[in-house]
Coordinates of C-alpha atoms in Angstrom, one line a residue:
Chain A
M15 CA -5.6 27.0 -0.3
D16 CA -8.9 25.7 0.2
T17 CA -9.7 22.8 3.1
T18 CA -12.7 21.2 1.5
Y19 CA -10.6 18.7 -0.3
V20 CA -13.5 16.8 -2.7
H21 CA -11.4 13.6 -1.7
G22 CA -11.3 14.1 2.2
Y23 CA -8.7 13.4 4.2
T24 CA -9.1 9.3 5.2
A25 CA -6.5 6.7 5.6
P26 CA -7.5 4.7 2.4
E27 CA -7.4 8.3 0.2
A28 CA -3.6 9.0 1.3
R29 CA -3.2 4.9 0.2
R30 CA -4.6 5.7 -3.1
L31 CA -2.8 8.8 -3.4
G32 CA 0.5 7.1 -2.7
D33 CA -0.8 4.0 -5.1
Q34 CA -2.0 6.7 -7.8
A35 CA 1.6 7.9 -7.5
D36 CA 3.4 5.1 -8.0
T37 CA 1.4 3.6 -10.7
L38 CA 2.3 7.2 -12.7
A39 CA 5.1 7.6 -11.7
G40 CA 7.2 7.2 -15.0
L41 CA 4.1 9.2 -16.9
L42 CA 3.7 11.9 -14.8
H43 CA 7.5 12.5 -13.9
A44 CA 9.3 11.6 -17.1
G45 CA 11.2 15.5 -18.2
T46 CA 11.3 16.6 -15.0
A47 CA 15.0 16.4 -13.2
Y48 CA 16.1 19.7 -11.7
P49 CA 19.9 20.5 -11.5
A50 CA 21.9 19.7 -8.2
G51 CA 21.6 22.5 -6.0
S52 CA 18.8 24.0 -7.2
R53 CA 16.0 25.6 -5.1
V54 CA 12.7 23.7 -6.0
L55 CA 9.0 24.1 -4.3
E56 CA 6.5 21.9 -4.4
V57 CA 3.0 23.7 -4.0
G58 CA 0.7 21.4 -2.5
C59 CA 2.3 18.0 -1.3
G60 CA -0.2 16.3 0.4
V61 CA 0.9 13.1 2.2
G62 CA 4.3 13.2 -0.5
A63 CA 3.4 11.4 -3.2
Q64 CA 5.0 12.8 -6.0
T65 CA 7.5 14.2 -3.4
V66 CA 8.7 10.9 -3.2
H67 CA 9.6 10.8 -7.0
L68 CA 10.8 14.4 -7.2
V69 CA 14.4 12.6 -4.6
A70 CA 14.3 10.5 -6.2
R71 CA 14.5 12.1 -9.9
S72 CA 16.3 15.4 -8.4
P73 CA 19.0 14.0 -5.4
G74 CA 20.9 16.7 -5.6
A75 CA 18.3 19.4 -5.4
H76 CA 17.4 21.6 -2.7
L77 CA 13.5 20.6 -2.4
T78 CA 11.2 21.9 0.1
A79 CA 7.6 21.0 -0.3
V80 CA 4.9 22.3 1.5
D81 CA 0.8 22.2 1.9
V82 CA -2.2 23.3 3.9
S83 CA -2.6 20.7 6.3
E84 CA -0.8 19.6 8.8
D85 CA -2.1 15.9 9.0
S86 CA -1.0 15.4 5.7
L87 CA 2.5 17.0 6.1
D88 CA 2.7 14.3 9.2
Q89 CA 2.3 11.2 6.7
A90 CA 4.6 12.9 4.3
R91 CA 7.1 13.6 7.1
R92 CA 7.0 9.5 7.3
R93 CA 7.0 8.9 3.6
V94 CA 9.6 10.8 2.7
P95 CA 12.2 11.5 5.2
G96 CA 15.2 13.9 4.4
V97 CA 12.7 16.3 2.3
E98 CA 12.1 19.8 4.3
F99 CA 8.4 20.0 4.7
R100 CA 6.3 23.0 5.9
Q101 CA 3.0 24.0 7.0
A102 CA 1.8 27.2 4.0
D103 CA -0.9 28.4 2.5
L104 CA -0.1 29.1 -0.6
F105 CA -0.9 32.3 -1.4
A106 CA 1.4 33.1 1.7
L107 CA 3.8 32.0 0.3
D108 CA 7.3 33.8 0.1
G109 CA 10.9 33.7 -0.8
E110 CA 12.5 33.2 -4.4
W111 CA 12.9 29.9 -6.3
D112 CA 14.0 28.4 -9.5
H113 CA 11.6 26.0 -9.9
L114 CA 8.0 25.2 -9.1
F115 CA 6.5 22.0 -8.9
V116 CA 2.7 21.9 -8.7
C117 CA 0.4 18.3 -9.3
F118 CA -2.8 17.6 -8.6
V119 CA -3.3 21.3 -7.0
L120 CA -5.0 24.0 -9.3
E121 CA -8.0 21.7 -9.7
H122 CA -9.2 22.3 -5.9
L123 CA -8.5 25.7 -6.1
P124 CA -11.6 28.7 -6.4
E125 CA -9.1 31.1 -8.2
P126 CA -6.5 29.3 -10.1
E127 CA -5.8 31.9 -11.9
K128 CA -4.6 34.1 -8.9
A129 CA -2.8 31.3 -7.8
L130 CA -0.7 31.4 -10.6
A131 CA -0.3 34.8 -10.3
H132 CA 0.9 34.7 -6.5
L133 CA 3.4 31.8 -7.7
Q134 CA 5.2 33.5 -10.4
T135 CA 6.0 35.9 -7.6
L136 CA 7.9 33.1 -6.5
L137 CA 10.3 32.0 -9.3
R138 CA 13.5 34.0 -9.8
P139 CA 13.4 35.6 -13.5
G140 CA 13.9 32.8 -15.9
G141 CA 13.0 30.4 -13.2
T142 CA 10.4 28.0 -14.5
I143 CA 6.9 26.2 -13.3
T144 CA 5.6 22.6 -13.9
V145 CA 1.9 22.0 -13.5
I146 CA 0.4 19.0 -13.2
E147 CA -3.4 17.9 -13.8
G148 CA -6.2 15.3 -14.4
D149 CA -9.3 16.0 -16.4
H150 CA -12.7 14.0 -15.5
G151 CA -13.8 14.7 -19.3
S152 CA -11.3 13.0 -20.7
A153 CA -12.3 9.6 -19.1
F154 CA -14.0 7.1 -21.5
F155 CA -14.3 3.3 -21.5
H156 CA -15.7 -0.1 -23.0
P157 CA -18.3 -1.0 -22.3
R158 CA -20.0 2.2 -22.4
S159 CA -22.5 3.2 -19.5
E160 CA -24.7 6.2 -18.7
H161 CA -24.2 5.2 -15.0
A162 CA -20.7 5.1 -15.2
Q163 CA -20.9 8.5 -16.9
A164 CA -23.7 9.8 -14.2
A165 CA -20.8 8.9 -11.2
I166 CA -18.1 10.6 -12.8
D167 CA -20.5 13.1 -13.3
C168 CA -21.3 13.7 -9.4
L169 CA -17.4 14.0 -9.3
V170 CA -17.0 16.6 -11.3
R171 CA -20.4 18.5 -9.6
L172 CA -19.4 17.7 -6.5
Q173 CA -15.6 19.5 -6.8
A174 CA -17.1 22.4 -8.8
D175 CA -19.6 22.9 -5.5
A176 CA -16.5 22.7 -3.3
G177 CA -14.8 25.9 -5.5
G178 CA -12.8 23.2 -8.1
D179 CA -13.1 21.8 -11.4
G180 CA -12.2 18.3 -12.1
L181 CA -11.9 19.3 -15.8
L182 CA -8.8 21.8 -15.0
G183 CA -6.6 20.0 -17.1
R184 CA -7.9 21.1 -20.7
R185 CA -7.6 25.0 -19.5
L186 CA -3.8 24.6 -18.2
Y187 CA -3.1 26.5 -21.8
P188 CA -4.8 29.5 -21.2
L189 CA -4.7 29.6 -17.5
L190 CA -0.3 29.6 -17.5
A191 CA -0.2 32.2 -20.8
D192 CA -2.7 34.6 -19.3
A193 CA -0.9 34.6 -16.2
G194 CA 2.0 35.7 -18.0
F195 CA 4.3 33.0 -17.8
D196 CA 6.5 32.6 -21.0
D197 CA 7.2 29.2 -23.4
V198 CA 4.1 27.9 -22.3
R199 CA 4.1 24.1 -23.2
V200 CA 1.5 21.9 -23.0
E201 CA 1.6 18.3 -23.1
P202 CA -1.2 15.4 -22.8
R203 CA 0.2 12.2 -21.1
T204 CA -2.4 9.3 -22.0
V205 CA -3.2 6.4 -19.9
Y206 CA -4.7 3.6 -21.6
A207 CA -5.5 0.3 -20.1
D208 CA -6.7 -3.2 -21.6
A209 CA -6.1 -6.7 -20.5
S210 CA -2.8 -6.5 -22.3
K211 CA -1.7 -4.3 -19.4
P212 CA -2.9 -6.1 -16.4
E213 CA -1.4 -4.1 -13.7
L214 CA -2.5 -0.8 -15.6
V215 CA -5.5 -1.6 -15.3
T216 CA -5.7 -2.4 -11.2
G217 CA -3.1 0.2 -10.7
F218 CA -5.3 3.1 -12.3
T219 CA -8.6 2.2 -13.6
R220 CA -9.3 0.1 -10.4
D221 CA -7.0 1.5 -7.9
T222 CA -6.8 5.3 -9.3
F223 CA -9.6 5.9 -11.4
T224 CA -12.3 4.0 -9.9
A225 CA -11.4 3.9 -6.3
M226 CA -11.6 8.1 -6.7
V227 CA -14.9 8.0 -7.5
E228 CA -16.1 5.8 -5.4
G229 CA -14.4 8.4 -2.6
V230 CA -17.5 10.6 -3.3
G231 CA -20.5 7.9 -3.2
E232 CA -21.9 8.6 0.2
T233 CA -21.6 12.2 -0.7
A234 CA -23.0 12.3 -3.6
V235 CA -26.0 10.1 -3.0
A236 CA -26.6 12.4 0.3
N237 CA -26.0 15.2 -1.4
G238 CA -28.9 13.6 -3.6
L239 CA -26.9 14.1 -6.8
I240 CA -28.0 10.8 -7.7
C241 CA -29.8 7.7 -6.0
E242 CA -28.0 5.1 -4.8
A243 CA -29.4 2.5 -6.9
D244 CA -28.1 4.4 -10.0
W245 CA -24.6 5.4 -8.0
A246 CA -24.2 1.0 -7.5
R247 CA -24.8 0.7 -11.7
G248 CA -22.0 3.2 -12.3
I249 CA -19.5 1.8 -9.8
R250 CA -20.2 -1.5 -11.1
D251 CA -20.3 -0.3 -14.6
L252 CA -16.7 1.4 -14.1
Y253 CA -15.3 -1.9 -12.6
R254 CA -16.4 -3.7 -15.9
T255 CA -14.4 -1.8 -18.1
T256 CA -11.5 -3.6 -16.2
R257 CA -12.5 -7.1 -17.2
E258 CA -11.2 -9.2 -19.9
Y259 CA -12.4 -7.1 -22.6
G260 CA -12.7 -3.9 -21.7
A261 CA -10.6 -0.4 -21.9
F262 CA -10.1 2.6 -20.1
H263 CA -8.8 6.2 -21.3
Y264 CA -7.9 9.1 -18.9
T265 CA -5.7 12.2 -20.0
F266 CA -3.5 14.0 -17.6
F267 CA -2.0 17.2 -18.8
K268 CA 1.7 18.6 -18.2
A269 CA 2.6 22.0 -18.9
T270 CA 6.0 23.7 -18.1
A271 CA 6.5 27.0 -18.6
R272 CA 9.0 30.2 -17.7
R273 CA 8.8 33.2 -15.9
T274 CA 9.9 35.7 -17.9
P275 CA 13.9 36.1 -18.0
G276 CA 13.5 40.1 -17.9
G277 CA 11.4 39.4 -14.7
A278 CA 8.7 41.4 -15.5
S279 CA 5.5 39.3 -15.3
Chain B
M3 CA -17.9 -2.2 -47.0
D4 CA -21.2 0.2 -46.4
T5 CA -21.9 2.6 -49.4
T6 CA -23.7 4.8 -47.0
Y7 CA -20.2 7.2 -46.4
V8 CA -21.1 9.4 -43.4
H9 CA -18.7 12.1 -44.6
G10 CA -20.2 11.9 -48.3
Y11 CA -17.9 11.9 -51.4
T12 CA -17.9 15.5 -52.2
A13 CA -14.5 17.4 -53.0
P14 CA -14.1 19.4 -50.2
E15 CA -14.4 16.4 -48.2
A16 CA -11.8 14.3 -50.8
R17 CA -9.4 17.6 -49.9
R18 CA -10.3 17.2 -45.7
L19 CA -8.9 13.4 -46.1
G20 CA -6.0 15.0 -47.7
D21 CA -5.0 17.5 -45.4
Q22 CA -6.1 15.4 -42.4
A23 CA -3.8 12.7 -43.3
D24 CA -1.0 15.0 -43.9
T25 CA -1.3 16.9 -40.9
L26 CA -1.7 13.3 -38.6
A27 CA 0.8 11.1 -41.3
G28 CA 3.8 11.3 -38.2
L29 CA 0.9 10.7 -35.4
L30 CA -0.5 7.7 -37.0
H31 CA 2.3 6.4 -39.2
A32 CA 5.2 6.4 -37.0
G33 CA 6.0 2.6 -36.0
T34 CA 4.0 1.3 -40.0
A35 CA 7.0 0.6 -42.2
Y36 CA 6.9 -2.7 -44.0
P37 CA 9.8 -4.9 -45.1
A38 CA 11.0 -4.7 -48.8
G39 CA 9.0 -7.8 -50.7
S40 CA 6.6 -7.7 -48.3
R41 CA 3.0 -8.2 -49.7
V42 CA 1.1 -5.3 -48.2
L43 CA -2.9 -4.4 -48.6
E44 CA -4.8 -1.6 -47.8
V45 CA -8.1 -2.4 -47.0
G46 CA -10.5 1.0 -47.6
C47 CA -7.8 3.0 -49.7
G48 CA -10.5 5.7 -50.2
V49 CA -8.5 8.7 -51.9
G50 CA -5.4 7.3 -50.9
A51 CA -4.9 9.9 -48.0
Q52 CA -3.1 7.1 -46.1
T53 CA -1.9 5.0 -49.4
V54 CA 0.8 8.0 -49.7
H55 CA 2.4 7.9 -46.7
L56 CA 2.9 3.9 -46.8
V57 CA 4.5 4.4 -49.8
A58 CA 6.9 6.6 -48.3
R59 CA 7.4 4.9 -45.4
S60 CA 7.9 1.3 -46.9
P61 CA 9.3 2.2 -50.6
G62 CA 10.2 -1.7 -51.3
A63 CA 7.2 -3.2 -50.4
H64 CA 4.1 -4.6 -52.6
L65 CA 1.6 -2.5 -51.5
T66 CA -2.2 -3.2 -53.1
A67 CA -4.7 -0.8 -51.9
V68 CA -8.3 -1.5 -52.6
D69 CA -11.7 -0.2 -52.1
V70 CA -15.3 -0.4 -52.0
S71 CA -15.9 3.4 -54.8
E72 CA -14.4 3.5 -58.2
D73 CA -14.6 7.4 -57.7
S74 CA -12.4 7.5 -54.8
L75 CA -10.3 5.0 -56.7
D76 CA -10.2 7.3 -59.9
Q77 CA -8.6 10.0 -57.4
A78 CA -6.0 7.7 -55.2
R79 CA -4.4 6.7 -58.6
R80 CA -3.9 10.3 -60.0
R81 CA -2.5 11.0 -56.0
V82 CA -0.2 7.8 -55.6
P83 CA 1.2 6.9 -58.7
G84 CA 2.8 3.4 -59.2
V85 CA 0.3 1.3 -56.7
E86 CA -1.8 -1.3 -57.8
F87 CA -5.3 -0.1 -57.1
R88 CA -8.0 -2.4 -57.4
Q89 CA -12.0 -2.3 -56.3
A90 CA -12.9 -4.5 -54.3
D91 CA -15.8 -5.3 -51.3
L92 CA -13.9 -6.1 -47.9
F93 CA -16.4 -9.0 -47.8
A94 CA -14.8 -10.5 -51.2
L95 CA -10.8 -10.1 -51.1
D96 CA -9.4 -13.2 -51.1
G97 CA -5.6 -14.2 -51.4
E98 CA -2.5 -13.7 -49.0
W99 CA -0.6 -10.8 -47.6
D100 CA 1.8 -10.6 -45.4
H101 CA 0.6 -7.5 -43.0
L102 CA -3.1 -5.7 -43.3
F103 CA -3.2 -2.0 -43.0
V104 CA -6.9 -0.7 -42.6
C105 CA -7.4 3.0 -41.5
F106 CA -10.7 4.6 -40.4
V107 CA -12.6 1.5 -42.0
L108 CA -14.0 -0.1 -39.5
E109 CA -16.0 2.8 -38.0
H110 CA -18.2 2.5 -41.0
L111 CA -18.9 -0.6 -41.2
P112 CA -22.5 -2.1 -39.2
E113 CA -20.1 -5.6 -38.4
P114 CA -16.6 -5.0 -37.9
E115 CA -15.9 -8.1 -35.9
K116 CA -17.2 -9.9 -39.2
A117 CA -15.3 -7.7 -41.0
L118 CA -12.1 -8.8 -39.1
A119 CA -12.5 -12.2 -39.3
H120 CA -12.8 -12.0 -43.0
L121 CA -9.4 -10.0 -42.8
Q122 CA -7.7 -12.6 -40.2
T123 CA -7.9 -15.3 -43.8
L124 CA -6.4 -12.6 -45.9
L125 CA -3.2 -12.8 -43.7
R126 CA -0.3 -15.8 -44.0
P127 CA 0.6 -17.6 -40.3
G128 CA 2.3 -14.9 -38.2
G129 CA 1.0 -11.9 -40.7
T130 CA 0.0 -8.5 -39.0
I131 CA -2.8 -6.4 -39.3
T132 CA -2.4 -2.8 -38.4
V133 CA -5.8 -1.1 -37.2
I134 CA -6.4 3.0 -36.6
E135 CA -9.4 4.4 -35.6
G136 CA -11.0 7.7 -34.0
D137 CA -13.3 7.8 -31.1
H138 CA -15.1 11.4 -31.1
G139 CA -16.0 10.7 -27.2
S140 CA -12.4 11.3 -27.3
A141 CA -13.0 14.9 -27.8
F142 CA -13.1 17.7 -25.4
F143 CA -12.1 21.3 -25.8
H144 CA -11.8 24.9 -24.2
P145 CA -13.6 26.8 -24.0
R146 CA -16.3 24.2 -23.2
S147 CA -19.8 24.5 -25.2
E148 CA -22.4 22.2 -24.9
H149 CA -23.7 23.1 -28.3
A150 CA -20.3 22.6 -30.0
Q151 CA -20.6 18.9 -27.8
A152 CA -24.7 18.6 -29.4
A153 CA -23.1 19.2 -32.5
I154 CA -20.2 16.4 -32.4
D155 CA -22.6 14.1 -30.6
C156 CA -24.7 14.8 -34.1
L157 CA -22.1 13.0 -36.5
V158 CA -22.1 10.3 -34.1
R159 CA -25.4 10.1 -34.2
L160 CA -25.6 10.3 -38.1
Q161 CA -23.0 7.3 -38.3
A162 CA -24.7 5.0 -36.3
D163 CA -27.8 5.4 -38.2
A164 CA -25.4 4.5 -41.2
G165 CA -25.1 1.5 -39.8
G166 CA -21.6 2.6 -38.4
D167 CA -19.9 4.1 -35.0
G168 CA -18.2 7.2 -34.1
L169 CA -16.8 6.0 -30.4
L170 CA -15.0 2.3 -32.3
G171 CA -11.3 3.4 -31.3
R172 CA -12.5 2.3 -27.6
R173 CA -13.5 -1.0 -28.9
L174 CA -10.3 -2.0 -30.6
Y175 CA -8.9 -3.6 -28.3
P176 CA -11.9 -6.1 -27.8
L177 CA -13.1 -6.6 -31.2
L178 CA -9.2 -7.6 -32.7
A179 CA -9.4 -10.2 -29.6
D180 CA -12.1 -11.2 -30.2
A181 CA -11.7 -12.3 -33.7
G182 CA -9.1 -14.6 -32.6
F183 CA -5.4 -12.0 -33.4
D184 CA -2.5 -12.7 -31.2
D185 CA -0.6 -10.1 -29.6
V186 CA -3.2 -7.5 -29.6
R187 CA -1.5 -3.8 -29.1
V188 CA -3.4 -0.8 -28.8
E189 CA -1.7 2.6 -28.2
P190 CA -3.5 6.2 -27.8
R191 CA -2.3 9.0 -30.4
T192 CA -3.2 11.8 -28.7
V193 CA -3.7 15.2 -30.6
Y194 CA -3.7 18.0 -28.6
A195 CA -3.8 21.7 -30.2
D196 CA -3.3 25.1 -28.8
A197 CA -1.9 28.1 -29.6
S198 CA 1.4 27.0 -28.6
K199 CA 1.1 24.6 -31.9
P200 CA -0.5 27.2 -34.2
E201 CA 0.0 24.5 -37.4
L202 CA -1.8 21.8 -35.3
V203 CA -4.7 23.8 -34.0
T204 CA -5.1 24.8 -38.0
G205 CA -4.1 21.4 -39.8
F206 CA -6.5 19.6 -37.0
T207 CA -8.5 21.0 -34.9
R208 CA -9.9 23.9 -37.8
D209 CA -9.2 21.6 -41.1
T210 CA -10.2 18.1 -39.7
F211 CA -12.0 17.6 -36.6
T212 CA -14.0 20.8 -36.8
A213 CA -14.6 20.6 -41.4
M214 CA -15.7 16.6 -40.3
V215 CA -18.3 17.9 -37.9
E216 CA -19.0 20.9 -40.1
G217 CA -19.4 18.4 -43.3
V218 CA -22.9 16.4 -41.6
G219 CA -24.8 20.0 -40.8
E220 CA -27.1 20.4 -43.6
T221 CA -28.2 16.4 -42.5
A222 CA -28.1 16.9 -39.2
V223 CA -30.6 19.5 -39.5
A224 CA -32.2 17.8 -42.7
N225 CA -33.1 15.1 -40.0
G226 CA -34.4 17.0 -37.4
L227 CA -31.2 16.0 -35.0
I228 CA -31.2 19.7 -34.0
C229 CA -31.9 23.1 -35.0
E230 CA -30.2 25.7 -37.2
A231 CA -29.4 28.0 -35.2
D232 CA -27.8 25.4 -32.3
W233 CA -25.8 23.9 -35.1
A234 CA -24.8 27.3 -36.0
R235 CA -23.8 28.2 -32.3
G236 CA -22.3 24.2 -31.9
I237 CA -19.5 25.2 -35.0
R238 CA -19.3 28.6 -33.9
D239 CA -18.2 27.3 -30.6
L240 CA -15.5 24.7 -32.2
Y241 CA -14.2 27.6 -34.4
R242 CA -13.6 29.2 -30.9
T243 CA -11.5 25.9 -29.3
T244 CA -9.1 27.5 -32.1
R245 CA -8.2 31.4 -30.6
E246 CA -5.7 32.1 -28.6
Y247 CA -6.5 31.2 -25.4
G248 CA -8.3 27.7 -26.8
A249 CA -7.5 23.9 -26.7
F250 CA -8.5 21.4 -28.1
H251 CA -8.2 17.1 -27.7
Y252 CA -8.2 14.0 -29.1
T253 CA -7.1 10.5 -29.4
F254 CA -6.9 7.9 -32.1
F255 CA -6.5 4.8 -31.5
K256 CA -3.9 2.5 -33.3
A257 CA -3.9 -1.2 -33.1
T258 CA -1.5 -3.8 -34.4
A259 CA -1.9 -8.0 -34.1
R260 CA -1.1 -10.9 -35.4
R261 CA -2.5 -14.0 -36.7
T262 CA -1.7 -17.1 -35.1
P263 CA 1.8 -17.6 -35.8
G264 CA 0.1 -21.6 -36.5
G265 CA -2.3 -20.7 -38.8
A266 CA -5.7 -21.7 -36.5
S267 CA -7.6 -18.5 -35.9

């Protein structure tokens, strides 16, 4: 896994990831429950933001969670006691698992195709993989703002510069199908927030999405992608979508697929 | 209602509207059923593409459907026998109704705020309005293509030149709340099509969305918005999203709201 994680490893960022996971848990985890006794591997668990929901929804499963960052794992161990957390690079993983869960990981990898090909070798024949990703091209909002769009584009650009793809969600189907998985099914999981859903406006539009964009501001300005005034206006315009007559739309994609039951890949 | 309908009044366009309504009926009409005996007014019924689904889902309601175009109404009468179709301009409508249904209409009006204000006067206190709109800014796809995006932008621009707003969906909440409706609720209704859903790839990506964009090609080129070669490439790239490893995303918005039960607006 790459170590140039575009969002950084700061304390506010860890909090953001936790808030995000809590606000979105119902949306992202609906439909994901693993049988008691099944061997489940979470790949790229980070600070354990999703791990806590995996445990809650699959209390009888044997969950192992891995990440490349020891610092993140320390936080994850504090957040979710009782789970086996291990430091490992995705490409160094081995063993045989019934189910893999991979959330907000592929978007940070230079070669998601290769990652999926390797992950497939970790599954028993017929075992499943669940992959969840966002797509920053799905963000649109009212009031419209070119400056807000430019700020989002900076995040996408920085993520691309770091070898990732902030627009990966739309590619989940081709990526999984191309890797040879069977029964690939991709569903949009859409967040839409307006003043009738104040907890979503706060929890998602403000504290998740806008906070995520805001978090790359210094780097974006330092790298010359945008001037400080335009950046400030873009962020201000994102906050404007959280006001009384604003609206915000974002789509996550959740994919499930299966390793060929015969074992061939 | 404006008569410079951006999509035109041709026979292929009438077919497209019919195909679109059939493919999307489940998505758009889910949750809309009116009680037997209730007085329902469909505003801007066009060729009756939605009317047929209203009748099917609310067989006991008294449905009246109006449009500004006599030609469209002729087709609607042939498509949906037994419904009362009437020629009328939205702003000339009167009477009292229990429920209003308004689908793909506001996007074509120069002043959707005024249209909603007038429509509210047609409702009995406590009566409901249902509004469905697309938002062409919600279209994103794989493989990505600047040319496909430019073609879509031409449609948005032509619609704006005709006094409409192809990005209206995201504004439904503010528009309805601002018009004084109560209990405004807006839901995204997302279409996501990849090779695992071939009927949606054909029925929506190809025959609905791409056909709609393709339909404004001559005008876009004639008006100098884009050169013929770029247009051709944009359309070709939209078709490319219907191939084996393509994917396409679009969000409709469905709003419901209520006239203040006290009767004040």
